[in-house]
CSV table of N, CA and C in Angstrom, one decimal:
chain,number,residue,atom,x,y,z
A,73,MET,N,155.1,119.7,24.5
A,73,MET,CA,154.7,119.3,23.2
A,73,MET,C,155.9,118.6,22.6
A,74,SER,N,155.3,117.6,21.4
A,74,SER,CA,156.3,116.9,20.8
A,74,SER,C,156.9,117.6,19.7
A,75,ASP,N,157.3,116.9,18.8
A,75,ASP,CA,157.9,117.5,17.4
A,75,ASP,C,156.8,117.6,16.5
A,76,HIS,N,155.6,118.3,16.8
A,76,HIS,CA,154.7,118.7,16.0
A,76,HIS,C,154.5,120.1,16.0
A,77,SER,N,155.4,120.8,16.0
A,77,SER,CA,155.7,122.2,16.1
A,77,SER,C,155.0,122.9,14.7
A,78,GLY,N,155.5,122.1,13.6
A,78,GLY,CA,155.0,122.8,12.2
A,78,GLY,C,153.5,122.6,12.1
A,79,ALA,N,153.2,121.5,12.6
A,79,ALA,CA,151.4,121.1,12.4
A,79,ALA,C,150.9,122.0,13.6
A,80,GLN,N,151.5,122.3,14.7
A,80,GLN,CA,150.8,123.2,15.6
A,80,GLN,C,150.6,124.5,15.1
A,81,ALA,N,151.9,125.1,14.5
A,81,ALA,CA,151.9,126.5,14.0
A,81,ALA,C,150.9,126.5,12.7
A,82,MET,N,150.7,125.7,11.9
A,82,MET,CA,149.8,125.7,10.8
A,82,MET,C,148.3,125.8,11.4
A,83,TRP,N,148.0,124.9,12.3
A,83,TRP,CA,146.7,124.9,12.9
A,83,TRP,C,146.3,126.3,13.9
A,84,GLU,N,147.3,126.6,14.5
A,84,GLU,CA,147.2,128.0,15.2
A,84,GLU,C,146.9,129.0,14.3
A,85,GLU,N,147.7,129.1,13.1
A,85,GLU,CA,147.4,130.2,12.2
A,85,GLU,C,146.2,130.0,11.8
A,86,ARG,N,145.6,128.8,11.2
A,86,ARG,CA,144.3,128.7,10.7
A,86,ARG,C,143.3,129.0,11.5
A,87,PHE,N,143.3,128.6,12.9
A,87,PHE,CA,142.3,129.0,13.8
A,87,PHE,C,142.1,130.3,14.4
A,88,SER,N,143.3,131.0,14.1
A,88,SER,CA,143.5,132.4,14.6
A,88,SER,C,142.5,133.6,13.9
A,89,VAL,N,141.9,133.2,13.1
A,89,VAL,CA,141.0,134.0,12.0
A,89,VAL,C,139.7,134.2,13.0
A,90,ASP,N,139.1,135.2,12.6
A,90,ASP,CA,137.9,135.5,13.5
A,90,ASP,C,136.7,134.4,13.2
A,91,ASP,N,136.4,134.3,11.9
A,91,ASP,CA,135.4,132.9,11.6
A,91,ASP,C,135.8,131.6,11.9
A,92,TYR,N,134.9,130.8,12.2
A,92,TYR,CA,135.1,129.6,12.4
A,92,TYR,C,135.3,128.8,11.1
A,93,VAL,N,136.6,128.4,10.9
A,93,VAL,CA,137.0,127.7,9.8
A,93,VAL,C,136.0,126.6,9.2
A,94,TYR,N,135.7,125.8,9.9
A,94,TYR,CA,134.8,124.5,9.6
A,94,TYR,C,133.4,124.9,10.2
A,95,GLY,N,133.0,126.2,10.5
A,95,GLY,CA,131.7,126.5,10.8
A,95,GLY,C,131.4,126.2,12.3
A,96,THR,N,130.2,126.3,12.7
A,96,THR,CA,129.9,126.0,14.1
A,96,THR,C,128.9,124.9,14.2
A,97,GLU,N,128.4,124.4,13.2
A,97,GLU,CA,127.6,123.0,13.2
A,97,GLU,C,128.5,121.9,13.1
A,98,PRO,N,127.9,120.7,13.9
A,98,PRO,CA,128.7,119.6,13.9
A,98,PRO,C,128.8,118.9,12.5
A,99,ASN,N,130.0,118.0,12.5
A,99,ASN,CA,130.2,117.2,11.3
A,99,ASN,C,128.9,116.6,11.1
A,100,GLY,N,128.6,116.3,9.8
A,100,GLY,CA,127.4,115.6,9.5
A,100,GLY,C,127.4,114.2,9.8
A,101,PHE,N,128.5,113.6,9.7
A,101,PHE,CA,128.4,112.2,10.0
A,101,PHE,C,128.3,112.0,11.5
A,102,LEU,N,128.7,112.9,12.4
A,102,LEU,CA,128.7,112.7,13.8
A,102,LEU,C,127.2,112.8,14.1
A,103,ARG,N,126.6,113.9,13.4
A,103,ARG,CA,125.1,114.4,13.7
A,103,ARG,C,124.2,113.1,13.4
A,104,GLU,N,124.4,112.6,12.3
A,104,GLU,CA,123.8,111.3,11.9
A,104,GLU,C,123.9,110.3,12.7
A,105,ASN,N,125.0,110.0,13.5
A,105,ASN,CA,125.2,108.9,14.2
A,105,ASN,C,125.4,109.1,15.8
A,106,GLU,N,124.9,110.3,16.2
A,106,GLU,CA,125.1,110.7,17.6
A,106,GLU,C,124.6,109.6,18.5
A,107,SER,N,123.5,109.0,18.0
A,107,SER,CA,122.5,108.3,18.8
A,107,SER,C,123.3,106.9,19.4
A,108,ILE,N,124.2,106.5,18.7
A,108,ILE,CA,125.1,105.3,19.0
A,108,ILE,C,126.1,105.5,19.9
A,109,LEU,N,126.4,106.8,20.3
A,109,LEU,CA,127.3,107.0,21.3
A,109,LEU,C,126.7,106.9,22.8
A,110,PRO,N,127.2,106.3,23.8
A,110,PRO,CA,126.6,106.3,25.0
A,110,PRO,C,126.6,107.7,25.7
A,111,MET,N,125.7,107.9,26.5
A,111,MET,CA,125.5,109.0,27.3
A,111,MET,C,126.8,108.8,28.4
A,112,GLY,N,127.2,109.9,28.8
A,112,GLY,CA,128.1,110.0,29.9
A,112,GLY,C,129.4,110.7,29.4
A,113,GLU,N,130.5,110.4,30.0
A,113,GLU,CA,131.8,111.3,29.6
A,113,GLU,C,132.3,110.8,28.2
A,114,VAL,N,132.5,112.1,27.6
A,114,VAL,CA,132.9,111.9,26.1
A,114,VAL,C,134.3,112.7,25.9
A,115,LEU,N,135.0,112.2,25.3
A,115,LEU,CA,136.3,112.9,24.8
A,115,LEU,C,136.4,113.2,23.5
A,116,CYS,N,136.7,114.2,23.1
A,116,CYS,CA,136.8,114.7,21.6
A,116,CYS,C,138.2,115.0,21.2
A,117,LEU,N,138.9,114.2,20.5
A,117,LEU,CA,140.2,114.3,20.3
A,117,LEU,C,140.4,115.4,19.1
A,118,ALA,N,141.6,116.0,19.2
A,118,ALA,CA,142.0,117.2,18.0
A,118,ALA,C,140.7,117.9,17.5
A,119,GLU,N,139.9,118.4,18.7
A,119,GLU,CA,138.7,118.9,18.5
A,119,GLU,C,138.6,120.3,17.8
A,120,GLY,N,139.9,121.1,17.6
A,120,GLY,CA,139.8,122.3,16.6
A,120,GLY,C,138.8,123.3,17.2
A,121,GLU,N,138.0,123.7,16.6
A,121,GLU,CA,137.5,125.0,17.1
A,121,GLU,C,135.8,124.4,17.9
A,122,GLY,N,135.8,123.3,18.2
A,122,GLY,CA,134.8,122.9,19.3
A,122,GLY,C,133.3,122.5,18.8
A,123,ARG,N,133.1,122.6,17.4
A,123,ARG,CA,131.8,122.3,16.9
A,123,ARG,C,131.1,121.0,17.2
A,124,ASN,N,132.1,120.0,17.3
A,124,ASN,CA,131.5,118.7,17.6
A,124,ASN,C,131.2,118.5,19.1
A,125,ALA,N,132.2,119.0,20.0
A,125,ALA,CA,132.1,118.9,21.3
A,125,ALA,C,131.0,119.7,21.8
A,126,VAL,N,130.7,120.9,21.3
A,126,VAL,CA,129.6,121.8,21.6
A,126,VAL,C,128.3,121.0,21.4
A,127,PHE,N,128.2,120.4,20.2
A,127,PHE,CA,127.0,119.7,19.7
A,127,PHE,C,126.6,118.6,20.7
A,128,LEU,N,127.8,117.9,21.1
A,128,LEU,CA,127.6,116.5,22.0
A,128,LEU,C,127.2,117.1,23.3
A,129,ALA,N,127.8,118.1,24.0
A,129,ALA,CA,127.4,118.8,25.1
A,129,ALA,C,125.9,119.2,25.2
A,130,LYS,N,125.4,119.7,24.1
A,130,LYS,CA,123.9,119.9,24.0
A,130,LYS,C,123.0,118.9,24.1
A,131,THR,N,123.6,117.6,23.9
A,131,THR,CA,122.9,116.3,24.0
A,131,THR,C,122.7,116.0,25.4
A,132,GLY,N,123.4,116.5,26.3
A,132,GLY,CA,123.4,116.1,27.7
A,132,GLY,C,124.6,115.4,28.2
A,133,ARG,N,125.7,115.1,27.3
A,133,ARG,CA,126.8,114.5,27.5
A,133,ARG,C,127.9,115.4,28.3
A,134,LEU,N,128.6,114.9,29.1
A,134,LEU,CA,129.7,115.4,29.8
A,134,LEU,C,130.9,115.5,28.9
A,135,VAL,N,131.3,116.7,28.3
A,135,VAL,CA,132.4,116.8,27.2
A,135,VAL,C,133.6,117.4,27.6
A,136,SER,N,134.7,116.7,27.2
A,136,SER,CA,136.0,117.2,27.3
A,136,SER,C,136.6,117.2,26.1
A,137,SER,N,137.6,118.0,25.7
A,137,SER,CA,138.3,118.1,24.5
A,137,SER,C,139.7,118.2,24.5
A,138,VAL,N,140.4,117.9,23.6
A,138,VAL,CA,141.7,118.4,23.6
A,138,VAL,C,142.3,118.7,22.1
A,139,ASP,N,143.0,119.7,22.1
A,139,ASP,CA,143.5,120.3,20.7
A,139,ASP,C,144.8,120.6,20.8
A,140,LEU,N,145.5,120.6,19.7
A,140,LEU,CA,147.0,121.1,19.7
A,140,LEU,C,147.2,122.7,19.8
A,141,THR,N,146.1,123.3,19.7
A,141,THR,CA,146.2,124.7,19.6
A,141,THR,C,145.4,125.5,20.6
A,142,LYS,N,146.1,126.6,20.9
A,142,LYS,CA,145.4,127.7,21.9
A,142,LYS,C,144.3,128.1,21.4
A,143,ALA,N,144.7,128.5,20.1
A,143,ALA,CA,143.4,129.3,19.2
A,143,ALA,C,142.1,128.4,19.3
A,144,GLY,N,142.2,127.1,18.9
A,144,GLY,CA,141.3,126.2,18.8
A,144,GLY,C,140.6,126.0,20.2
A,145,VAL,N,141.3,125.9,21.1
A,145,VAL,CA,140.7,125.9,22.4
A,145,VAL,C,139.8,127.2,22.9
A,146,ALA,N,140.4,128.1,22.5
A,146,ALA,CA,139.7,129.4,22.8
A,146,ALA,C,138.5,129.4,22.1
A,147,LYS,N,138.6,129.0,20.9
A,147,LYS,CA,137.3,129.2,20.1
A,147,LYS,C,136.2,128.2,20.5
A,148,THR,N,136.8,126.9,21.1
A,148,THR,CA,135.7,125.9,21.7
A,148,THR,C,135.0,126.6,22.8
A,149,LEU,N,135.6,127.1,23.6
A,149,LEU,CA,135.3,127.6,24.9
A,149,LEU,C,134.3,128.7,24.6
A,150,HIS,N,134.6,129.8,23.6
A,150,HIS,CA,133.7,130.8,23.4
A,150,HIS,C,132.3,130.4,22.7
A,151,LEU,N,132.4,129.2,21.7
A,151,LEU,CA,131.3,128.6,21.3
A,151,LEU,C,130.5,128.0,22.2
A,152,ALA,N,131.0,127.4,23.1
A,152,ALA,CA,130.4,126.7,24.5
A,152,ALA,C,129.5,127.8,25.2
A,153,VAL,N,130.2,128.7,25.4
A,153,VAL,CA,129.5,129.8,26.3
A,153,VAL,C,128.2,130.2,25.4
A,154,ALA,N,128.5,130.5,24.3
A,154,ALA,CA,127.6,131.2,23.0
A,154,ALA,C,126.2,130.1,23.2
A,155,ARG,N,126.6,129.0,23.4
A,155,ARG,CA,125.6,127.9,23.1
A,155,ARG,C,124.9,127.3,24.4
A,156,GLY,N,125.7,127.9,25.6
A,156,GLY,CA,124.9,127.7,26.8
A,156,GLY,C,125.5,126.1,27.4
A,157,VAL,N,126.7,125.8,27.2
A,157,VAL,CA,127.1,124.7,27.6
A,157,VAL,C,128.4,124.5,28.1
A,158,VAL,N,128.8,123.4,28.9
A,158,VAL,CA,130.1,123.6,29.5
A,158,VAL,C,131.0,122.5,28.7
A,159,ILE,N,132.2,122.9,28.3
A,159,ILE,CA,133.3,121.8,27.8
A,159,ILE,C,134.5,122.0,28.7
A,160,ASP,N,135.2,120.9,28.9
A,160,ASP,CA,136.4,120.9,29.7
A,160,ASP,C,137.3,120.9,28.5
A,161,ALA,N,137.8,121.9,27.9
A,161,ALA,CA,138.8,122.1,26.9
A,161,ALA,C,140.0,122.3,27.0
A,162,VAL,N,141.0,121.5,26.8
A,162,VAL,CA,142.5,121.8,26.9
A,162,VAL,C,143.5,121.7,25.8
A,163,VAL,N,144.4,122.5,25.9
A,163,VAL,CA,145.7,122.3,24.9
A,163,VAL,C,146.4,121.1,25.3
A,164,GLY,N,146.7,120.2,24.2
A,164,GLY,CA,147.4,119.1,24.3
A,164,GLY,C,147.9,118.5,23.2
A,165,ASP,N,149.1,117.9,23.4
A,165,ASP,CA,149.5,117.1,22.1
A,165,ASP,C,149.2,115.4,22.4
A,166,LEU,N,148.3,114.9,21.4
A,166,LEU,CA,148.0,113.5,21.8
A,166,LEU,C,149.1,112.6,21.8
A,167,ALA,N,150.3,112.9,21.3
A,167,ALA,CA,151.3,112.0,21.3
A,167,ALA,C,151.9,111.9,22.7
A,168,SER,N,151.8,113.0,23.6
A,168,SER,CA,152.0,112.7,25.1
A,168,SER,C,151.0,113.2,25.8
A,169,TYR,N,149.9,113.4,25.7
A,169,TYR,CA,148.7,113.7,26.6
A,169,TYR,C,148.3,112.6,27.2
A,170,ASP,N,148.2,112.5,28.6
A,170,ASP,CA,147.7,111.5,29.3
A,170,ASP,C,146.1,111.5,29.3
A,171,LEU,N,145.7,110.5,28.7
A,171,LEU,CA,144.2,110.4,28.3
A,171,LEU,C,143.6,109.4,29.4
A,172,GLY,N,144.5,108.9,30.4
A,172,GLY,CA,143.9,107.9,31.4
A,172,GLY,C,143.7,106.6,30.9
A,173,VAL,N,143.2,105.6,31.9
A,173,VAL,CA,142.7,104.3,31.6
A,173,VAL,C,141.2,104.1,32.1
A,174,ASN,N,140.2,103.5,31.3
A,174,ASN,CA,139.0,103.5,31.5
A,174,ASN,C,138.4,104.8,31.9
A,175,ARG,N,138.6,105.7,31.5
A,175,ARG,CA,138.2,107.0,31.8
A,175,ARG,C,136.8,107.3,31.0
A,176,TRP,N,136.8,107.3,29.9
A,176,TRP,CA,135.8,107.7,28.9
A,176,TRP,C,134.7,106.8,28.5
A,177,ASP,N,133.4,107.3,28.6
A,177,ASP,CA,132.3,106.3,28.0
A,177,ASP,C,132.4,106.2,26.5
A,178,ALA,N,132.8,107.5,25.9
A,178,ALA,CA,133.1,107.4,24.3
A,178,ALA,C,134.1,108.4,24.2
A,179,ILE,N,134.9,108.0,22.9
A,179,ILE,CA,135.8,109.0,22.4
A,179,ILE,C,135.4,109.1,21.1
A,180,VAL,N,135.5,110.5,20.6
A,180,VAL,CA,135.2,111.0,19.2
A,180,VAL,C,136.4,111.5,18.7
A,181,SER,N,136.5,111.1,17.3
A,181,SER,CA,137.7,111.5,16.6
A,181,SER,C,137.2,111.7,15.3
A,182,ILE,N,137.0,113.0,14.9
A,182,ILE,CA,136.5,113.3,13.6
A,182,ILE,C,137.6,113.9,12.8
A,183,PHE,N,138.3,113.5,11.7
A,183,PHE,CA,139.5,114.1,11.1
A,183,PHE,C,140.7,114.3,12.0
A,184,ALA,N,140.9,113.6,13.0
A,184,ALA,CA,142.0,113.7,13.8
A,184,ALA,C,143.2,113.2,13.2
A,185,HIS,N,144.4,113.7,13.1
A,185,HIS,CA,145.7,113.2,12.6
A,185,HIS,C,146.4,112.7,13.8
A,186,MET,N,146.2,111.3,14.0
A,186,MET,CA,146.9,110.6,15.4
A,186,MET,C,148.0,110.4,15.2
A,187,PRO,N,148.9,110.5,16.1
A,187,PRO,CA,150.3,109.9,16.1
A,187,PRO,C,150.2,108.6,16.3
A,188,SER,N,151.2,107.6,15.6
A,188,SER,CA,151.0,106.3,15.9
A,188,SER,C,150.9,105.7,17.2
A,189,SER,N,151.6,106.4,18.1
A,189,SER,CA,151.5,105.8,19.4
A,189,SER,C,150.0,105.8,20.3
A,190,THR,N,149.2,106.8,19.6
A,190,THR,CA,147.7,106.8,20.0
A,190,THR,C,146.9,106.2,19.0
A,191,SER,N,147.1,105.3,18.2
A,191,SER,CA,146.4,104.9,17.2
A,191,SER,C,145.3,103.8,17.8
A,192,THR,N,145.2,103.4,18.9
A,192,THR,CA,144.0,102.7,19.5
A,192,THR,C,143.6,103.4,20.7
A,193,ALA,N,142.2,103.6,21.0
A,193,ALA,CA,141.7,104.2,22.0
A,193,ALA,C,141.2,103.2,23.1
A,194,VAL,N,141.4,101.9,22.9
A,194,VAL,CA,140.8,100.9,23.7
A,194,VAL,C,141.2,101.1,25.2
A,195,SER,N,142.4,101.4,25.5
A,195,SER,CA,142.6,101.5,27.1
A,195,SER,C,142.0,102.5,27.6
A,196,TRP,N,141.7,103.7,26.8
A,196,TRP,CA,140.9,105.0,27.3
A,196,TRP,C,139.8,105.0,27.8
A,197,ARG,N,138.9,104.1,27.1
A,197,ARG,CA,137.6,104.2,27.4
A,197,ARG,C,137.1,103.0,28.2
A,198,ARG,N,136.0,103.3,28.9
A,198,ARG,CA,135.6,102.2,29.6
A,198,ARG,C,134.9,101.2,28.8
A,199,SER,N,134.3,100.2,29.5
A,199,SER,CA,134.0,98.9,28.6
A,199,SER,C,132.7,99.2,27.8
A,200,GLY,N,132.7,98.6,26.8
A,200,GLY,CA,131.4,99.0,26.0
A,200,GLY,C,132.1,98.8,24.5
A,201,PRO,N,131.1,99.4,23.6
A,201,PRO,CA,131.7,99.0,22.1
A,201,PRO,C,132.7,100.2,22.0
A,202,GLU,N,133.6,100.0,21.0
A,202,GLU,CA,134.6,100.6,20.5
A,202,GLU,C,134.3,101.6,19.4
A,203,VAL,N,133.7,102.8,19.7
A,203,VAL,CA,133.0,103.5,18.8
A,203,VAL,C,133.9,104.2,17.5
A,204,SER,N,135.0,104.6,18.2
A,204,SER,CA,135.9,105.2,17.2
A,204,SER,C,136.3,104.5,16.1
A,205,SER,N,136.6,103.2,16.1
A,205,SER,CA,137.0,102.2,15.2
A,205,SER,C,135.7,101.9,14.3
A,206,CYS,N,134.6,101.7,15.2
A,206,CYS,CA,133.3,101.4,14.4
A,206,CYS,C,132.8,102.5,13.5
A,207,TRP,N,133.1,103.6,14.0
A,207,TRP,CA,132.7,104.8,13.1
A,207,TRP,C,133.4,104.6,11.6
A,208,ARG,N,134.7,104.5,11.9
A,208,ARG,CA,135.5,104.4,10.5
A,208,ARG,C,135.0,103.4,9.6
A,209,ARG,N,134.6,102.0,10.2
A,209,ARG,CA,134.1,100.8,9.4
A,209,ARG,C,132.7,101.4,8.8
A,210,ILE,N,131.8,102.0,9.8
A,210,ILE,CA,130.5,102.3,9.3
A,210,ILE,C,130.7,103.4,8.0
A,211,ARG,N,131.6,104.3,8.3
A,211,ARG,CA,131.7,105.3,7.2
A,211,ARG,C,132.2,104.6,5.8
A,212,ARG,N,133.2,103.8,5.8
A,212,ARG,CA,133.7,103.0,4.9
A,212,ARG,C,132.7,102.2,4.2
A,213,ILE,N,131.9,101.5,4.9
A,213,ILE,CA,130.9,100.7,4.4
A,213,ILE,C,129.8,101.4,3.7
A,214,ARG,N,129.4,102.7,4.3
A,214,ARG,CA,128.3,103.7,3.8
A,214,ARG,C,129.0,104.3,2.5
A,215,SER,N,130.3,104.5,2.3
A,215,SER,CA,130.8,105.0,1.2
A,215,SER,C,130.8,104.1,0.0
A,216,VAL,N,131.1,102.9,0.3
A,216,VAL,CA,131.2,101.8,-0.6
A,216,VAL,C,129.9,101.5,-0.9
A,217,GLY,N,128.9,101.5,0.1
A,217,GLY,CA,127.4,101.2,-0.4
A,217,GLY,C,127.1,102.3,-1.1
A,218,ALA,N,127.4,103.7,-1.1
A,218,ALA,CA,126.7,104.6,-1.8
A,218,ALA,C,127.3,104.7,-3.1
A,219,LEU,N,128.7,104.3,-3.2
A,219,LEU,CA,129.3,104.1,-4.6
A,219,LEU,C,128.6,103.0,-5.4
A,220,ALA,N,128.3,101.8,-4.6
A,220,ALA,CA,127.7,100.7,-5.4
A,220,ALA,C,126.5,101.1,-5.7
A,221,ASP,N,125.7,101.8,-5.0
A,221,ASP,CA,124.3,102.3,-5.3
A,221,ASP,C,124.1,103.0,-6.5
A,222,ARG,N,125.2,103.9,-6.8
A,222,ARG,CA,125.5,104.9,-7.9
A,222,ARG,C,125.9,104.0,-9.0
A,223,ARG,N,126.5,103.2,-8.9
A,223,ARG,CA,127.0,102.1,-9.9
A,223,ARG,C,125.6,101.6,-10.6
A,224,GLN,N,124.8,101.1,-9.7
A,224,GLN,CA,123.6,100.4,-10.1
A,224,GLN,C,122.7,101.3,-10.9
A,225,LEU,N,122.6,102.5,-10.5
A,225,LEU,CA,121.8,103.6,-11.2
A,225,LEU,C,122.2,104.0,-12.4
A,226,THR,N,123.4,103.7,-12.9
A,226,THR,CA,123.8,104.2,-14.3
A,226,THR,C,123.8,103.0,-15.2
């Protein structure tokens, strides 16, 4: 692991409780936009307790995940078993973890705090649309659009 020991300890403590801190249902944005992800091999970055990885596995995708914490990975694997899916979940620090080249059909990053050395996922994924950056743009556009719509209503 790199110099993220403070962050690792904080997340380890947070995920060590019995309950799922963020619940067991996927992030709403992911659920609403899942259909734009290609089928195939998906990597979930900084996956935490596994709710998004398990959701994607239930859609028939082959899902791997990486998280900084042992507690998060343990909960991911537990949730996967409970939901009847298989996730290849590992503990890893994104600053040093080898994500490969042209390895993934899609990479999902929901609220991941990415080190600057891993700020782009282009070399990790196979050819096709760059979904992770696209999602950030879609979210911004929707947020701005929703704000504009609310302004028009008042």
